[in-house]
CSV table of C-alpha atoms and ligand atoms in Angstrom, one decimal:
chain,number,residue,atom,x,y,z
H,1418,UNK,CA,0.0,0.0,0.0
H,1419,UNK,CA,1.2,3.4,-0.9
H,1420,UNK,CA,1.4,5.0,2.5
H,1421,UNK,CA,3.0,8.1,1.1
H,1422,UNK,CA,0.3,8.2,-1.8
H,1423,UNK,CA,-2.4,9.0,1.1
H,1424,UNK,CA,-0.6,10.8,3.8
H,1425,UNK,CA,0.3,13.4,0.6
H,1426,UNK,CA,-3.8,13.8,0.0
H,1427,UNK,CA,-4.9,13.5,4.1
H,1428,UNK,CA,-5.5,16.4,6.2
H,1429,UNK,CA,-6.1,16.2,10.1
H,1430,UNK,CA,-10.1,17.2,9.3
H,1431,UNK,CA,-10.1,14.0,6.9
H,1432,UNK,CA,-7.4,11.1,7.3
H,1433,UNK,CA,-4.7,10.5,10.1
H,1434,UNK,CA,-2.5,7.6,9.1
H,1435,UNK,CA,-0.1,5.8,10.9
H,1436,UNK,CA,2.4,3.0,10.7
H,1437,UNK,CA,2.9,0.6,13.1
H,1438,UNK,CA,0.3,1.3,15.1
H,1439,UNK,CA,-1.4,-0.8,18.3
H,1440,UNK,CA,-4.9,-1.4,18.1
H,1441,UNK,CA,-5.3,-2.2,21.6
H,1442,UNK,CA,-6.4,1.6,22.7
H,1443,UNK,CA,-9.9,1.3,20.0
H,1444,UNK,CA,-11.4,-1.8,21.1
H,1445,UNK,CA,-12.9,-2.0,24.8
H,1446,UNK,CA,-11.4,-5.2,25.7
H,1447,UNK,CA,-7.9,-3.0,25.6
H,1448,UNK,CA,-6.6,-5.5,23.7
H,1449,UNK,CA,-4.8,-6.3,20.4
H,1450,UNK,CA,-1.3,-5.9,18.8
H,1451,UNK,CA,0.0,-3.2,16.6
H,1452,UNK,CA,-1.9,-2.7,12.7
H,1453,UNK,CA,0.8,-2.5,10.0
H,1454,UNK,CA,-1.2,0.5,8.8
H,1455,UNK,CA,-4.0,2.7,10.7
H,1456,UNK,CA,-6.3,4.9,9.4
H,1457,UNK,CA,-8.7,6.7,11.3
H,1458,UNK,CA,-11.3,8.7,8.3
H,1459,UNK,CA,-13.6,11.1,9.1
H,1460,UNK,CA,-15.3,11.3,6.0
H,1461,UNK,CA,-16.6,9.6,3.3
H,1462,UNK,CA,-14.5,10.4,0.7
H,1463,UNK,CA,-11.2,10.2,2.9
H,1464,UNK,CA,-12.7,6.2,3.6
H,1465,UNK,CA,-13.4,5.5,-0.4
H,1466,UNK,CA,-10.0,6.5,-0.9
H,1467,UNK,CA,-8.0,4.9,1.7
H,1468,UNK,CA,-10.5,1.7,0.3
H,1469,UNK,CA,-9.5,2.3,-3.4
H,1470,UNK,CA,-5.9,2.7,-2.3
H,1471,UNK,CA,-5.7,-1.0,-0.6
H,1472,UNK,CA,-7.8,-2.3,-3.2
H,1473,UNK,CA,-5.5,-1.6,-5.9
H,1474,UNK,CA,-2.3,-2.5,-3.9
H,1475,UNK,CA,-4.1,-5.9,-2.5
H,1476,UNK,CA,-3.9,-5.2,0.8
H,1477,UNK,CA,-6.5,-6.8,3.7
H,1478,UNK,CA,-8.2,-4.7,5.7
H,1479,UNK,CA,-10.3,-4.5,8.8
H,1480,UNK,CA,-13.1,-2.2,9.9
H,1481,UNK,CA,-13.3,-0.7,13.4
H,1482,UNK,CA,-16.0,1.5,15.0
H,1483,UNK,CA,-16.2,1.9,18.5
H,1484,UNK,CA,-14.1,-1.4,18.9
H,1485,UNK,CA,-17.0,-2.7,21.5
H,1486,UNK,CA,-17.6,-6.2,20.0
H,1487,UNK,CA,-14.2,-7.3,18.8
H,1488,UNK,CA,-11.2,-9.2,20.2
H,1489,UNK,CA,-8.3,-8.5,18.1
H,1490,UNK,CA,-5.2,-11.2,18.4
H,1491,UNK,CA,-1.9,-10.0,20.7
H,1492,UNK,CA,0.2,-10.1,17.3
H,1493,UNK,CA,-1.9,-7.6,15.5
H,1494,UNK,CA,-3.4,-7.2,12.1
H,1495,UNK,CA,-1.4,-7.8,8.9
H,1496,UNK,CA,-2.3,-4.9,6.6
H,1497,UNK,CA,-4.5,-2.1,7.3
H,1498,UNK,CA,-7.0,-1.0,9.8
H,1499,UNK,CA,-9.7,1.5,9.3
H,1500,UNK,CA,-10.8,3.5,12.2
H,1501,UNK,CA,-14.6,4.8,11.0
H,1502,UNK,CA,-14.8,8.5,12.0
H,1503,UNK,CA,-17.5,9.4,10.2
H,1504,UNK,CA,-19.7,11.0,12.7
H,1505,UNK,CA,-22.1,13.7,11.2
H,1506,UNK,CA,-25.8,13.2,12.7
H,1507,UNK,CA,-28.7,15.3,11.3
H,1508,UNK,CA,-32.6,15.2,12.5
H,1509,UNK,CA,-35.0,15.9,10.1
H,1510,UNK,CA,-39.0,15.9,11.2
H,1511,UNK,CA,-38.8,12.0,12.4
H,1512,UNK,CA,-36.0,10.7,10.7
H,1513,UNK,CA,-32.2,10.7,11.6
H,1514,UNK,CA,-29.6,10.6,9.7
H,1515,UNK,CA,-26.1,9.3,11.1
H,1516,UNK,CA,-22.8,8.8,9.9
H,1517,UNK,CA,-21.7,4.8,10.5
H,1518,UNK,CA,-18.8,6.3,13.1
H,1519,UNK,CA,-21.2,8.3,15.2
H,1520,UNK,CA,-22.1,6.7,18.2
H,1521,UNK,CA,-24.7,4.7,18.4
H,1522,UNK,CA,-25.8,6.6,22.2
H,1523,UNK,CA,-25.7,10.3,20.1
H,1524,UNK,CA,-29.2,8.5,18.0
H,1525,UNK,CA,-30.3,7.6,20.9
H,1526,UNK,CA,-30.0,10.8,23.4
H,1527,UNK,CA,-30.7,12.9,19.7
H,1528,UNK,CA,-34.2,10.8,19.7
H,1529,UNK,CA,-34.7,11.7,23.0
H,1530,UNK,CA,-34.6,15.2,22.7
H,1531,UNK,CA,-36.9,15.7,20.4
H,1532,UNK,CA,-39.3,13.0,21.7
H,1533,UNK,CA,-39.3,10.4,19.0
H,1534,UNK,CA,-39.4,6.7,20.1
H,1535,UNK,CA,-38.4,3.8,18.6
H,1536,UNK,CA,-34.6,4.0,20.0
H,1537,UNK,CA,-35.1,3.4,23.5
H,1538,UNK,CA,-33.8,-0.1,23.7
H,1539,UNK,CA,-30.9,1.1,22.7
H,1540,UNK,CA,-29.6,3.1,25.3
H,1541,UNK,CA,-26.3,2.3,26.4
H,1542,UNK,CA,-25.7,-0.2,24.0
H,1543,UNK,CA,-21.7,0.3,23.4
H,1544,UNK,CA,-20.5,1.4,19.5
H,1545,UNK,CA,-21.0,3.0,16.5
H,1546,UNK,CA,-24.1,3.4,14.4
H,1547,UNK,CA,-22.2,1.2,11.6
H,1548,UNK,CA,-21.2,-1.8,13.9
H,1549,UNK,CA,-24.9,-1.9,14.9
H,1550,UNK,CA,-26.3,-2.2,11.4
H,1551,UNK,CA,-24.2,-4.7,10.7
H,1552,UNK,CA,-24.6,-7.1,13.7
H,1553,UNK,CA,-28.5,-5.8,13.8
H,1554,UNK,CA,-27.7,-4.7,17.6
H,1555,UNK,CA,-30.6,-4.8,20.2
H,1556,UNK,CA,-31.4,-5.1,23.2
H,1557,UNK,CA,-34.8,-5.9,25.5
H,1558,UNK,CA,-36.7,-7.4,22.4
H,1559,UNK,CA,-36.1,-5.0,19.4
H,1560,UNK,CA,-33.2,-4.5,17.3
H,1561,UNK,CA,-31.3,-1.9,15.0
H,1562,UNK,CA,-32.9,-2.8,11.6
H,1563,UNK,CA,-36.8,-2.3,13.2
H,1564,UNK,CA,-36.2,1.1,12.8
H,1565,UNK,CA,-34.2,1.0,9.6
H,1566,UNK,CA,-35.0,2.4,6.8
H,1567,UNK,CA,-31.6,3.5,4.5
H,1568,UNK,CA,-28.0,1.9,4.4
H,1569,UNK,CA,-25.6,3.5,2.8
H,1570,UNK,CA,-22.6,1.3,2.0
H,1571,UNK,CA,-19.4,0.9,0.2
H,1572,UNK,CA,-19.2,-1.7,-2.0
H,1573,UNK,CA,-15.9,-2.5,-3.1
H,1574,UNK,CA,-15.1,1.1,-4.5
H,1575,UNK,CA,-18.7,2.6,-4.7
H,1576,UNK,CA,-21.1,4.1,-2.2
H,1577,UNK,CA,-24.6,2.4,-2.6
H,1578,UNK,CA,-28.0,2.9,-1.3
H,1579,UNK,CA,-29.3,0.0,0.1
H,1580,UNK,CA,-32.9,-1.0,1.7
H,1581,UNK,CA,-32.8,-2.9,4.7
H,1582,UNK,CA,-34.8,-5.9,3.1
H,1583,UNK,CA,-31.9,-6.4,0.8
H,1584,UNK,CA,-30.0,-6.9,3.8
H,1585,UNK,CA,-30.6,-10.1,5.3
H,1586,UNK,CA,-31.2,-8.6,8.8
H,1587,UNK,CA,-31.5,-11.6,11.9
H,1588,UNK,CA,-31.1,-12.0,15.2
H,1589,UNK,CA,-27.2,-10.2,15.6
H,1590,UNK,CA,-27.3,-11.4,12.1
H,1591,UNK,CA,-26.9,-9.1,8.8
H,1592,UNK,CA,-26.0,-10.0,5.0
H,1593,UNK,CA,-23.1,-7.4,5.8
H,1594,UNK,CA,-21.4,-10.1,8.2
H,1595,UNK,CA,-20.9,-12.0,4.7
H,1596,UNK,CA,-19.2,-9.6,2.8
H,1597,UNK,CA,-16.6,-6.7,3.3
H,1598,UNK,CA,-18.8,-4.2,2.8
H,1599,UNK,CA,-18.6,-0.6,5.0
H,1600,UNK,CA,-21.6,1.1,6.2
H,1601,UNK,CA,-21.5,4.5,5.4
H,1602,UNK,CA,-25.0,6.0,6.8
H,1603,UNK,CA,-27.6,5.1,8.3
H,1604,UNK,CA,-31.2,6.6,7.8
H,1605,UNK,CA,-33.6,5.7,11.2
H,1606,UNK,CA,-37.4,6.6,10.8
H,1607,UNK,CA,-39.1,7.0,14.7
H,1608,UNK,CA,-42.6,8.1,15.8
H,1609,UNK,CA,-43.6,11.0,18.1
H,1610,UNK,CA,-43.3,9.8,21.4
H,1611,UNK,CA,-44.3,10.5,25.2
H,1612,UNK,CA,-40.7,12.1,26.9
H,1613,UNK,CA,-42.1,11.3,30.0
H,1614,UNK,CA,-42.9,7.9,28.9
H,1615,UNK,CA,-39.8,7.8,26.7
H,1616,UNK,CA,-37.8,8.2,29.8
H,1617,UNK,CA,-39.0,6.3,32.3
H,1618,UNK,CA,-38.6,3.0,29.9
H,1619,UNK,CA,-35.3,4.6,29.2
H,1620,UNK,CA,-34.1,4.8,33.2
H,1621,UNK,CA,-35.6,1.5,33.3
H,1622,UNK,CA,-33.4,0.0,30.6
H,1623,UNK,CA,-29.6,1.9,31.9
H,1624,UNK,CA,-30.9,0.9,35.6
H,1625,UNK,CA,-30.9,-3.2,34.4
H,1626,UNK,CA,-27.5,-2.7,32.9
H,1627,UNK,CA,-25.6,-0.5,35.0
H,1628,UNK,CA,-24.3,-3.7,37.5
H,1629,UNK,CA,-23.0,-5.6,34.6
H,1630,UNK,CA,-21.8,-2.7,32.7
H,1631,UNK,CA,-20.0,-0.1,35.1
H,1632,UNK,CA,-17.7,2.5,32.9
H,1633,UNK,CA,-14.0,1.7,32.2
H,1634,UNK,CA,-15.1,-2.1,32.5
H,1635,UNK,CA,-12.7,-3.9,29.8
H,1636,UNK,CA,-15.3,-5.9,27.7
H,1637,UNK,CA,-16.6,-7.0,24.7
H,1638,UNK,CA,-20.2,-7.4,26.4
H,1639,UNK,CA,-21.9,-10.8,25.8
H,1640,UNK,CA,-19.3,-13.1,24.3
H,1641,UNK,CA,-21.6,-15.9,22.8
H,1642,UNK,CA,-25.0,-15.5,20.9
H,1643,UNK,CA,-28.4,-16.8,22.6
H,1644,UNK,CA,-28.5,-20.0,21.3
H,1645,UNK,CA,-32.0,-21.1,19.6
H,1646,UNK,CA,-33.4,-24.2,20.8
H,1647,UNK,CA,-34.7,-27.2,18.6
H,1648,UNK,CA,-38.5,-25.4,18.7
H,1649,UNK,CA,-36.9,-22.2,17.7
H,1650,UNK,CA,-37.3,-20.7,20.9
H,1651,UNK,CA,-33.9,-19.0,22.7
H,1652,UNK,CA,-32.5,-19.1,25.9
H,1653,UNK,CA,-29.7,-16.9,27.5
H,1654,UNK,CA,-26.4,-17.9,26.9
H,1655,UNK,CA,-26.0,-15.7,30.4
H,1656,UNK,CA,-28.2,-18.5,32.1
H,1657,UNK,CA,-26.1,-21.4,30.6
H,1658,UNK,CA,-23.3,-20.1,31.6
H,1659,UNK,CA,-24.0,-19.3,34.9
H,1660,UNK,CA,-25.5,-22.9,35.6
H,1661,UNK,CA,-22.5,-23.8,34.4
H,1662,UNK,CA,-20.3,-22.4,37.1
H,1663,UNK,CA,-18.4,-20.2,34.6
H,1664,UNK,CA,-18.6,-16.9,36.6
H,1665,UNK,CA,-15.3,-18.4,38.4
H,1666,UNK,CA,-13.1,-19.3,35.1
H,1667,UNK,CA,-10.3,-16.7,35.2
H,1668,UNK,CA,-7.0,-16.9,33.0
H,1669,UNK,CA,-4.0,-14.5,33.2
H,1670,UNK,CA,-5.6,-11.1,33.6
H,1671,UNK,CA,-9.3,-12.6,32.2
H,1672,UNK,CA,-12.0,-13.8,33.6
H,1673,UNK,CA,-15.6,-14.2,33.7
H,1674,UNK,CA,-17.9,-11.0,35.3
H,1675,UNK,CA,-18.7,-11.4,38.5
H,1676,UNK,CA,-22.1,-9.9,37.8
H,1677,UNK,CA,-22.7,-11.3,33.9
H,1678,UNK,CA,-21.6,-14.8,32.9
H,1679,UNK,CA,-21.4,-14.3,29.6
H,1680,UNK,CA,-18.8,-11.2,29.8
H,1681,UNK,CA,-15.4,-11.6,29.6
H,1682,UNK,CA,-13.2,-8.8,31.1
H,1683,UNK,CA,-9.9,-7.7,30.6
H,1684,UNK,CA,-8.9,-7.5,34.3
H,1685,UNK,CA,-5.8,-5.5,33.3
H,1686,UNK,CA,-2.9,-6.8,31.4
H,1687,UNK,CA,-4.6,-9.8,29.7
H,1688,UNK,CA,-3.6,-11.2,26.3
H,1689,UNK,CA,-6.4,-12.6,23.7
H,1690,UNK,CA,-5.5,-16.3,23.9
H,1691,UNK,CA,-6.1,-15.7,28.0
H,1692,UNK,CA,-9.3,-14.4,26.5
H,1693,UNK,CA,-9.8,-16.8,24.1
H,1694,UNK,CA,-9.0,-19.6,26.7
H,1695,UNK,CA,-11.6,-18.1,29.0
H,1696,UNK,CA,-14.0,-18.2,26.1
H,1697,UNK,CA,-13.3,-22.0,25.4
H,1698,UNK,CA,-13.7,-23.1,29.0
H,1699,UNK,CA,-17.0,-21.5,29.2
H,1700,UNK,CA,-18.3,-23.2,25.8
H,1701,UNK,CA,-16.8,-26.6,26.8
H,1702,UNK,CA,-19.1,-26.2,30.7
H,1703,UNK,CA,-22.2,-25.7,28.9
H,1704,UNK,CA,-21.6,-28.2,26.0
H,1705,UNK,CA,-21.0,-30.5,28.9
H,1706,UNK,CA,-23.6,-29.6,30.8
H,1707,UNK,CA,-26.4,-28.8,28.3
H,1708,UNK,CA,-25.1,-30.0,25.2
H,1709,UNK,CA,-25.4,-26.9,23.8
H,1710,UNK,CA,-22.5,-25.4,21.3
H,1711,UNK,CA,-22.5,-21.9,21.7
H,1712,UNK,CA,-21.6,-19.8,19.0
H,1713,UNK,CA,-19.0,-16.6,19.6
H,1714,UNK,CA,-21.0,-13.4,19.2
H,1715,UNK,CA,-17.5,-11.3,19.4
H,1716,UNK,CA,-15.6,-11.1,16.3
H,1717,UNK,CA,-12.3,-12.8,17.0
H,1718,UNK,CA,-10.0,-11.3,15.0
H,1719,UNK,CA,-6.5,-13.4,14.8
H,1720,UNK,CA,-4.1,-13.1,12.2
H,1721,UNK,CA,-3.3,-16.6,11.1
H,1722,UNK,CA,0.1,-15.8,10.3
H,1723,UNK,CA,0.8,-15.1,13.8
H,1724,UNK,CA,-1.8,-17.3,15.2
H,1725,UNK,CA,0.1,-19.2,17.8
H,1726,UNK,CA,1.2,-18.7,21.5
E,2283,FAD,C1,-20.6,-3.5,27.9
E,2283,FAD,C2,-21.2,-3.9,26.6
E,2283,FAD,C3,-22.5,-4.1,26.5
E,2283,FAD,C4,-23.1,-4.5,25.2
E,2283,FAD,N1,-24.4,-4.7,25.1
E,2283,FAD,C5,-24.9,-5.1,23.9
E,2283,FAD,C6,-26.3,-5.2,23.7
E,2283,FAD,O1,-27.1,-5.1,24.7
E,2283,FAD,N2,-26.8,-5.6,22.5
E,2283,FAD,C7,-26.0,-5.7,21.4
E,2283,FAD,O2,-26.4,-6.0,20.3
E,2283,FAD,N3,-24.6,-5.6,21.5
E,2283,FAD,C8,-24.1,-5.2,22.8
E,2283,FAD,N4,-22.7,-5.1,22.9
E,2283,FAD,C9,-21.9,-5.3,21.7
E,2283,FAD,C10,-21.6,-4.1,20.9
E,2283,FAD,O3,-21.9,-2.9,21.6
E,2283,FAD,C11,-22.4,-4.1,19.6
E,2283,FAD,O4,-22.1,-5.3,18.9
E,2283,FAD,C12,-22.0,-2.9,18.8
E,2283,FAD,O5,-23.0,-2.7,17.8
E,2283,FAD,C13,-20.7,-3.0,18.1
E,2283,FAD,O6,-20.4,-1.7,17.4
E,2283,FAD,P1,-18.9,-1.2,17.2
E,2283,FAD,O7,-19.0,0.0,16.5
E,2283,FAD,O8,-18.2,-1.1,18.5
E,2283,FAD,O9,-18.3,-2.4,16.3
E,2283,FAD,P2,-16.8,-2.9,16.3
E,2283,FAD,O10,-16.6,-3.7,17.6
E,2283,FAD,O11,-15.9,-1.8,16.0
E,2283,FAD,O12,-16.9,-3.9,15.1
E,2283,FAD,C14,-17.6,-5.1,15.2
E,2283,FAD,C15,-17.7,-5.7,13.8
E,2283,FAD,O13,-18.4,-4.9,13.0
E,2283,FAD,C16,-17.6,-4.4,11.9
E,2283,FAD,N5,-18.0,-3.0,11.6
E,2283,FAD,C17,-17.8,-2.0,12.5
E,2283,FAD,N6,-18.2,-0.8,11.9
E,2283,FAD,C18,-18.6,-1.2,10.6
E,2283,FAD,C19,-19.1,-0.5,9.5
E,2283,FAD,N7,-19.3,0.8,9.5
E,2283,FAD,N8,-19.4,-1.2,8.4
E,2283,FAD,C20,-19.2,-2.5,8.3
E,2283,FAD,N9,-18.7,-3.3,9.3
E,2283,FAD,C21,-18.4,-2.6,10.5
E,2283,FAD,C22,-16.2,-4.7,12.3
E,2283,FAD,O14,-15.4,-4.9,11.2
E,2283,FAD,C23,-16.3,-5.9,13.2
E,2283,FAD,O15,-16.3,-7.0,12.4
E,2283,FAD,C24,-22.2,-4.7,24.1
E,2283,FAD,C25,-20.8,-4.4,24.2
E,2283,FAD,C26,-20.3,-4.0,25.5
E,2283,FAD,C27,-18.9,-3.7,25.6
């Protein structure tokens, strides 16, 4: 990749590029080795150019947001990593437009102050707008795409408008896990709402999370998916888990939370195969307790050139 190429065209207001750079300090675990390349872009022609530039010199790349659902190996990534900065967020009658970096809480307390519901279940859900359309975040029964209604992606080199019905949208499931394409924007259509009402379902929500989720904790928030049981119903991986006995399982500097057991925290110092040691202990209790495989909901990135240790 031609680093000089793009630091010659970046400003500070568009592209700040880096060699060599640990990736550790944009993920919450606090945890991953150094990118041969970073590049944090703050706007959408800054992020199809850094794309074009990799494209045509082959080299890999990987997406960060807000960093709040990945696990990114000690050795680092091999190539480049693109920090999404794009952050502009504009309200217009009941619709929102956000940029795919902004975070996800700015919808949400931007909803709030102009009294339009839909968003609620969202509050204090870790991340950027664009890593919740892509792993259809949610929380307390709804999800991302039910209030959906425009996905602006790059594919490849070209920025697309895309419905959300051409996007495959599931339970923490999107088409967009499938492919390496980038959400760009994201268009959100709400209702007029109560405030009154809007916020006491709101205190509700933060209230049930703030045990398991006190600031500065290092985590990627639930590590495995609900799994779905045979009559399609789910059950909480949480409750598996916690059957299980995993809530003691601690390796290194990780461990389970004391008040969650399907968290895994980065007690300080910890390494992702402590992490990823801690992750396989916990699926092996409940697949020999249950029977149950559970499936990782935190992408795992390890480079598989350096994939031992
Ligand atoms: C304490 C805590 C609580 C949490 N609670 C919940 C919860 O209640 N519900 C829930 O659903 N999740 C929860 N999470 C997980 C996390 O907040 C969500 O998955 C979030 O949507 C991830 O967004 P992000 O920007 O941090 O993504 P990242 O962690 O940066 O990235 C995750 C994946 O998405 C990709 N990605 C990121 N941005 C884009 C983009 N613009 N275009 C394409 N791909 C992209 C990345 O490449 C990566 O593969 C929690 C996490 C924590 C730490």
């Amino acid at each position: 990749m031609s680093f000089e190429t793009l630091t010659a065209t970046a400003t500070p207001e568009t592209l700040l590029l880096r060699k060599n750079a640990p990736i550790a300090p944009y993920t919450t675990f606090g945890i991953g080795g150094p990118a041969d390349f970073l590049a944090e872009v703050y706007t959408e022609g800054a992020l199809q150019q850094v794309v074009r530039e990799a494209m045509a010199s082959g080299t890999r790349w990987l997406l960060i947001g807000g960093g709040s659902n990945l696990l990114v190996g000690d050795n680092g990534f091999r190539g480049l990593v693109i920090v999404n900065k794009i952050e502009h967020l504009v309200v217009t009658g009941n619709k929102i437009v956000a940029g795919a970096g902004a975070d996800l809480g700015e919808v949400v307390e931007a909803a709030r102050e102009r009294s339009l519901s839909g968003m609620e279940f969202a509050i204090d859900i870790p991340g950027t707008v664009g890593g919740a359309v892509r792993g259809n975040a949610g929380a307390f029964g709804r999800s991302v795409a039910d209030v959906l209604t425009r996905v602006r992606l790059l594919e490849g080199p070209d920025l697309v408008d895309r419905a959300p019905s051409e996007l495959g949208f599931a339970y923490r499931h999107s088409r967009l896990k499938e492919n390496s394409n980038i959400v760009v924007e994201a268009e959100f259509a709400l209702q007029p709402g109560d405030r009154a009402e809007m916020d006491r379902i709101m205190g509700q929500h933060a209230a049930q999370r703030a045990r398991r989720q006190e600031k500065g904790l290092h985590t990627a928030g639930c590590f495995f998916k609900n799994p779905v049981l045979p009559d399609g119903s789910k059950i909480a991986a949480g409750q598996l888990l916690e059957a299980a006995g995993a809530k003691e399982i601690r390796d290194g500097g990780a461990g389970v939370h004391a008040f969650h057991a399907n968290y895994i925290v980065n007690r300080g110092g910890a390494s992702a195969y402590e992490v990823l040691r801690v992750a396989d202990e916990m699926k092996r209790r409940v697949q020999q307790a249950n029977g149950i495989t559970l499936e990782e909901e935190v992408m795992v990135v390890l480079d598989p050139e350096h994939a031992a240790g």
